[in-house]
Amino acid sequence: MTNITIVSGTNRDDSYTLKVAKYYYDKVSTLYEGGKVLLADFRELPKDIAFEEVYGKRRHLFEQFIETYIIGSDKFFWIVPEYNGSFAGICKVFIDAVHPRYFYYKKSCLTGVASGRAGNLRGMDHLTMILQYLRMNVFYNKLPVSKIEEAWGDIEPRMEEQKKLIMLQIKDFLRY
Ligand SMILES: Cc1cc2nc3c(=O)[nH]c(=O)nc-3n(C[C@H](O)[C@H](O)[C@H](O)COP(=O)(O)O)c2cc1C
């Protein structure tokens, strides 16, 4: 059994990233039968993570978070917002707080979310370099979702074309 984790890569309240991550969660859940599908919401991270967990302090809640969403899964969808030309800082802090061996030889699929036109292409490339350093296999189809305020409704993309692109990416990654 292989679990899949959808990472919502920001702790910002009311983020579009979480909306997109929830959409992925619904779609992957309907398509995947080989294990559990989980949604890791970074708003649930400890508030002091940048001063404590990142340097080795372990609270039970954080241990549980890592166990549930990282150790127990072999495949990851990273939904990452564009903040100042890259993925969100909280995402790097989180990665730094997890032992590298829990990422080794697992698989990642990346989707960028941005107000601007680039759809966080650069941030996905930055994240790719880090995940590959952590010996992860990063899926070739990285999907930029640009102009997110126009592209997304309350729960799903406004355009059929966007829905198709996401389904293609998901189905292909499930085979990967
Ligand atoms: C700190 C910060 C920096 C941002 N920098 C950029 C940026 O460089 N390029 C861009 O297109 N949008 C930028 N945005 C807008 C986000 O891409 C936008 O809020 C989008 O909805 C994704 O973030 P969200 O999931 O937090 O909503 C920034 C937003 C924040 C909060």
PDB file of N, CA, C and O in Angstrom, residues 24-62:
ATOM      1  N   TYR A  24      -7.080  19.063  -5.851  1.00  0.00           N
ATOM      2  CA  TYR A  24      -6.229  17.897  -6.141  1.00  0.00           C
ATOM      3  C   TYR A  24      -6.621  16.722  -5.244  1.00  0.00           C
ATOM      4  O   TYR A  24      -6.688  15.580  -5.690  1.00  0.00           O
ATOM      5  N   TYR A  25      -6.851  17.019  -3.974  1.00  0.00           N
ATOM      6  CA  TYR A  25      -7.216  15.962  -3.016  1.00  0.00           C
ATOM      7  C   TYR A  25      -8.471  15.222  -3.498  1.00  0.00           C
ATOM      8  O   TYR A  25      -8.512  13.984  -3.504  1.00  0.00           O
ATOM      9  N   ASP A  26      -9.485  15.984  -3.916  1.00  0.00           N
ATOM     10  CA  ASP A  26     -10.728  15.362  -4.397  1.00  0.00           C
ATOM     11  C   ASP A  26     -10.472  14.502  -5.623  1.00  0.00           C
ATOM     12  O   ASP A  26     -10.944  13.376  -5.713  1.00  0.00           O
ATOM     13  N   LYS A  27      -9.727  15.042  -6.571  1.00  0.00           N
ATOM     14  CA  LYS A  27      -9.504  14.318  -7.832  1.00  0.00           C
ATOM     15  C   LYS A  27      -8.649  13.071  -7.603  1.00  0.00           C
ATOM     16  O   LYS A  27      -8.960  11.996  -8.109  1.00  0.00           O
ATOM     17  N   VAL A  28      -7.565  13.238  -6.842  1.00  0.00           N
ATOM     18  CA  VAL A  28      -6.681  12.082  -6.604  1.00  0.00           C
ATOM     19  C   VAL A  28      -7.454  11.009  -5.828  1.00  0.00           C
ATOM     20  O   VAL A  28      -7.339   9.810  -6.122  1.00  0.00           O
ATOM     21  N   SER A  29      -8.285  11.421  -4.869  1.00  0.00           N
ATOM     22  CA  SER A  29      -9.056  10.463  -4.074  1.00  0.00           C
ATOM     23  C   SER A  29      -9.988   9.629  -4.951  1.00  0.00           C
ATOM     24  O   SER A  29     -10.182   8.441  -4.692  1.00  0.00           O
ATOM     25  N   THR A  30     -10.566  10.239  -5.980  1.00  0.00           N
ATOM     26  CA  THR A  30     -11.484   9.473  -6.822  1.00  0.00           C
ATOM     27  C   THR A  30     -10.727   8.530  -7.764  1.00  0.00           C
ATOM     28  O   THR A  30     -11.259   7.504  -8.170  1.00  0.00           O
ATOM     29  N   LEU A  31      -9.473   8.867  -8.059  1.00  0.00           N
ATOM     30  CA  LEU A  31      -8.723   8.067  -9.042  1.00  0.00           C
ATOM     31  C   LEU A  31      -7.836   6.995  -8.414  1.00  0.00           C
ATOM     32  O   LEU A  31      -7.502   5.996  -9.047  1.00  0.00           O
ATOM     33  N   TYR A  32      -7.423   7.188  -7.172  1.00  0.00           N
ATOM     34  CA  TYR A  32      -6.379   6.348  -6.589  1.00  0.00           C
ATOM     35  C   TYR A  32      -6.961   5.309  -5.632  1.00  0.00           C
ATOM     36  O   TYR A  32      -7.709   5.656  -4.708  1.00  0.00           O
ATOM     37  N   GLU A  33      -6.587   4.047  -5.869  1.00  0.00           N
ATOM     38  CA  GLU A  33      -7.127   2.976  -5.011  1.00  0.00           C
ATOM     39  C   GLU A  33      -6.049   2.216  -4.256  1.00  0.00           C
ATOM     40  O   GLU A  33      -6.338   1.284  -3.516  1.00  0.00           O
ATOM     41  N   GLY A  34      -4.791   2.620  -4.448  1.00  0.00           N
ATOM     42  CA  GLY A  34      -3.681   1.837  -3.880  1.00  0.00           C
ATOM     43  C   GLY A  34      -3.332   2.158  -2.434  1.00  0.00           C
ATOM     44  O   GLY A  34      -2.387   1.589  -1.881  1.00  0.00           O
ATOM     45  N   GLY A  35      -4.048   3.084  -1.808  1.00  0.00           N
ATOM     46  CA  GLY A  35      -3.741   3.466  -0.432  1.00  0.00           C
ATOM     47  C   GLY A  35      -4.534   4.708  -0.065  1.00  0.00           C
ATOM     48  O   GLY A  35      -5.492   5.065  -0.749  1.00  0.00           O
ATOM     49  N   LYS A  36      -4.085   5.369   1.012  1.00  0.00           N
ATOM     50  CA  LYS A  36      -4.804   6.575   1.453  1.00  0.00           C
ATOM     51  C   LYS A  36      -4.333   7.804   0.685  1.00  0.00           C
ATOM     52  O   LYS A  36      -3.180   7.869   0.255  1.00  0.00           O
ATOM     53  N   VAL A  37      -5.215   8.788   0.570  1.00  0.00           N
ATOM     54  CA  VAL A  37      -4.828  10.097   0.041  1.00  0.00           C
ATOM     55  C   VAL A  37      -4.981  11.095   1.193  1.00  0.00           C
ATOM     56  O   VAL A  37      -6.011  11.110   1.874  1.00  0.00           O
ATOM     57  N   LEU A  38      -3.921  11.880   1.440  1.00  0.00           N
ATOM     58  CA  LEU A  38      -3.889  12.778   2.609  1.00  0.00           C
ATOM     59  C   LEU A  38      -3.623  14.210   2.178  1.00  0.00           C
ATOM     60  O   LEU A  38      -2.903  14.441   1.197  1.00  0.00           O
ATOM     61  N   LEU A  39      -4.191  15.149   2.927  1.00  0.00           N
ATOM     62  CA  LEU A  39      -3.952  16.565   2.634  1.00  0.00           C
ATOM     63  C   LEU A  39      -3.189  17.191   3.801  1.00  0.00           C
ATOM     64  O   LEU A  39      -3.702  17.283   4.915  1.00  0.00           O
ATOM     65  N   ALA A  40      -1.951  17.597   3.533  1.00  0.00           N
ATOM     66  CA  ALA A  40      -1.127  18.237   4.571  1.00  0.00           C
ATOM     67  C   ALA A  40      -1.283  19.749   4.460  1.00  0.00           C
ATOM     68  O   ALA A  40      -0.832  20.365   3.484  1.00  0.00           O
ATOM     69  N   ASP A  41      -1.941  20.326   5.464  1.00  0.00           N
ATOM     70  CA  ASP A  41      -2.236  21.764   5.471  1.00  0.00           C
ATOM     71  C   ASP A  41      -1.212  22.458   6.383  1.00  0.00           C
ATOM     72  O   ASP A  41      -1.202  22.235   7.595  1.00  0.00           O
ATOM     73  N   PHE A  42      -0.359  23.295   5.809  1.00  0.00           N
ATOM     74  CA  PHE A  42       0.723  23.913   6.584  1.00  0.00           C
ATOM     75  C   PHE A  42       0.218  24.889   7.656  1.00  0.00           C
ATOM     76  O   PHE A  42       0.997  25.348   8.488  1.00  0.00           O
ATOM     77  N   ARG A  43      -1.072  25.218   7.657  1.00  0.00           N
ATOM     78  CA  ARG A  43      -1.596  26.034   8.761  1.00  0.00           C
ATOM     79  C   ARG A  43      -1.595  25.240  10.065  1.00  0.00           C
ATOM     80  O   ARG A  43      -1.726  25.820  11.139  1.00  0.00           O
ATOM     81  N   GLU A  44      -1.460  23.902   9.947  1.00  0.00           N
ATOM     82  CA  GLU A  44      -1.441  23.067  11.162  1.00  0.00           C
ATOM     83  C   GLU A  44      -0.042  22.925  11.752  1.00  0.00           C
ATOM     84  O   GLU A  44       0.146  22.249  12.766  1.00  0.00           O
ATOM     85  N   LEU A  45       0.954  23.523  11.133  1.00  0.00           N
ATOM     86  CA  LEU A  45       2.321  23.416  11.668  1.00  0.00           C
ATOM     87  C   LEU A  45       2.453  24.210  12.961  1.00  0.00           C
ATOM     88  O   LEU A  45       1.752  25.219  13.150  1.00  0.00           O
ATOM     89  N   PRO A  46       3.385  23.800  13.860  1.00  0.00           N
ATOM     90  CA  PRO A  46       3.602  24.580  15.081  1.00  0.00           C
ATOM     91  C   PRO A  46       4.065  26.000  14.741  1.00  0.00           C
ATOM     92  O   PRO A  46       4.846  26.180  13.805  1.00  0.00           O
ATOM     93  N   LYS A  47       3.574  26.967  15.507  1.00  0.00           N
ATOM     94  CA  LYS A  47       3.896  28.366  15.187  1.00  0.00           C
ATOM     95  C   LYS A  47       5.389  28.675  15.353  1.00  0.00           C
ATOM     96  O   LYS A  47       5.931  29.560  14.706  1.00  0.00           O
ATOM     97  N   ASP A  48       6.061  27.941  16.255  1.00  0.00           N
ATOM     98  CA  ASP A  48       7.486  28.179  16.506  1.00  0.00           C
ATOM     99  C   ASP A  48       8.409  27.322  15.646  1.00  0.00           C
ATOM    100  O   ASP A  48       9.600  27.222  15.939  1.00  0.00           O
ATOM    101  N   ILE A  49       7.887  26.721  14.622  1.00  0.00           N
ATOM    102  CA  ILE A  49       8.673  25.747  13.841  1.00  0.00           C
ATOM    103  C   ILE A  49      10.026  26.318  13.385  1.00  0.00           C
ATOM    104  O   ILE A  49      11.037  25.624  13.404  1.00  0.00           O
ATOM    105  N   ALA A  50      10.064  27.607  13.038  1.00  0.00           N
ATOM    106  CA  ALA A  50      11.301  28.193  12.511  1.00  0.00           C
ATOM    107  C   ALA A  50      12.368  28.363  13.580  1.00  0.00           C
ATOM    108  O   ALA A  50      13.547  28.555  13.270  1.00  0.00           O
ATOM    109  N   PHE A  51      11.968  28.296  14.860  1.00  0.00           N
ATOM    110  CA  PHE A  51      12.934  28.470  15.948  1.00  0.00           C
ATOM    111  C   PHE A  51      13.192  27.179  16.721  1.00  0.00           C
ATOM    112  O   PHE A  51      14.169  27.079  17.445  1.00  0.00           O
ATOM    113  N   GLU A  52      12.301  26.199  16.561  1.00  0.00           N
ATOM    114  CA  GLU A  52      12.427  24.997  17.385  1.00  0.00           C
ATOM    115  C   GLU A  52      12.559  23.723  16.560  1.00  0.00           C
ATOM    116  O   GLU A  52      13.646  23.161  16.451  1.00  0.00           O
ATOM    117  N   GLU A  53      11.471  23.295  15.887  1.00  0.00           N
ATOM    118  CA  GLU A  53      11.530  22.024  15.145  1.00  0.00           C
ATOM    119  C   GLU A  53      12.662  22.017  14.111  1.00  0.00           C
ATOM    120  O   GLU A  53      13.307  21.001  13.892  1.00  0.00           O
ATOM    121  N   VAL A  54      12.888  23.171  13.501  1.00  0.00           N
ATOM    122  CA  VAL A  54      13.883  23.195  12.430  1.00  0.00           C
ATOM    123  C   VAL A  54      15.281  22.855  12.965  1.00  0.00           C
ATOM    124  O   VAL A  54      16.136  22.352  12.232  1.00  0.00           O
ATOM    125  N   TYR A  55      15.507  23.081  14.261  1.00  0.00           N
ATOM    126  CA  TYR A  55      16.809  22.751  14.852  1.00  0.00           C
ATOM    127  C   TYR A  55      16.734  21.569  15.813  1.00  0.00           C
ATOM    128  O   TYR A  55      17.498  21.466  16.769  1.00  0.00           O
ATOM    129  N   GLY A  56      15.766  20.703  15.574  1.00  0.00           N
ATOM    130  CA  GLY A  56      15.787  19.412  16.252  1.00  0.00           C
ATOM    131  C   GLY A  56      14.821  19.214  17.398  1.00  0.00           C
ATOM    132  O   GLY A  56      14.606  18.102  17.828  1.00  0.00           O
ATOM    133  N   LYS A  57      14.205  20.317  17.905  1.00  0.00           N
ATOM    134  CA  LYS A  57      13.233  20.105  18.978  1.00  0.00           C
ATOM    135  C   LYS A  57      11.999  19.403  18.389  1.00  0.00           C
ATOM    136  O   LYS A  57      11.567  19.729  17.300  1.00  0.00           O
ATOM    137  N   ARG A  58      11.488  18.424  19.110  1.00  0.00           N
ATOM    138  CA  ARG A  58      10.363  17.657  18.589  1.00  0.00           C
ATOM    139  C   ARG A  58       9.177  17.683  19.528  1.00  0.00           C
ATOM    140  O   ARG A  58       9.251  17.163  20.628  1.00  0.00           O
ATOM    141  N   ARG A  59       8.093  18.284  19.080  1.00  0.00           N
ATOM    142  CA  ARG A  59       6.855  18.176  19.849  1.00  0.00           C
ATOM    143  C   ARG A  59       6.037  17.044  19.259  1.00  0.00           C
ATOM    144  O   ARG A  59       6.117  16.759  18.060  1.00  0.00           O
ATOM    145  N   HIS A  60       5.239  16.407  20.106  1.00  0.00           N
ATOM    146  CA  HIS A  60       4.459  15.251  19.679  1.00  0.00           C
ATOM    147  C   HIS A  60       3.623  15.566  18.436  1.00  0.00           C
ATOM    148  O   HIS A  60       3.564  14.788  17.491  1.00  0.00           O
ATOM    149  N   LEU A  61       3.035  16.760  18.442  1.00  0.00           N
ATOM    150  CA  LEU A  61       2.178  17.143  17.318  1.00  0.00           C
ATOM    151  C   LEU A  61       2.942  17.161  15.993  1.00  0.00           C
ATOM    152  O   LEU A  61       2.452  16.712  14.961  1.00  0.00           O
ATOM    153  N   PHE A  62       4.164  17.689  16.053  1.00  0.00           N
ATOM    154  CA  PHE A  62       4.966  17.758  14.831  1.00  0.00           C
ATOM    155  C   PHE A  62       5.421  16.368  14.399  1.00  0.00           C
ATOM    156  O   PHE A  62       5.419  16.039  13.214  1.00  0.00           O
TER     157      PHE A  62
END
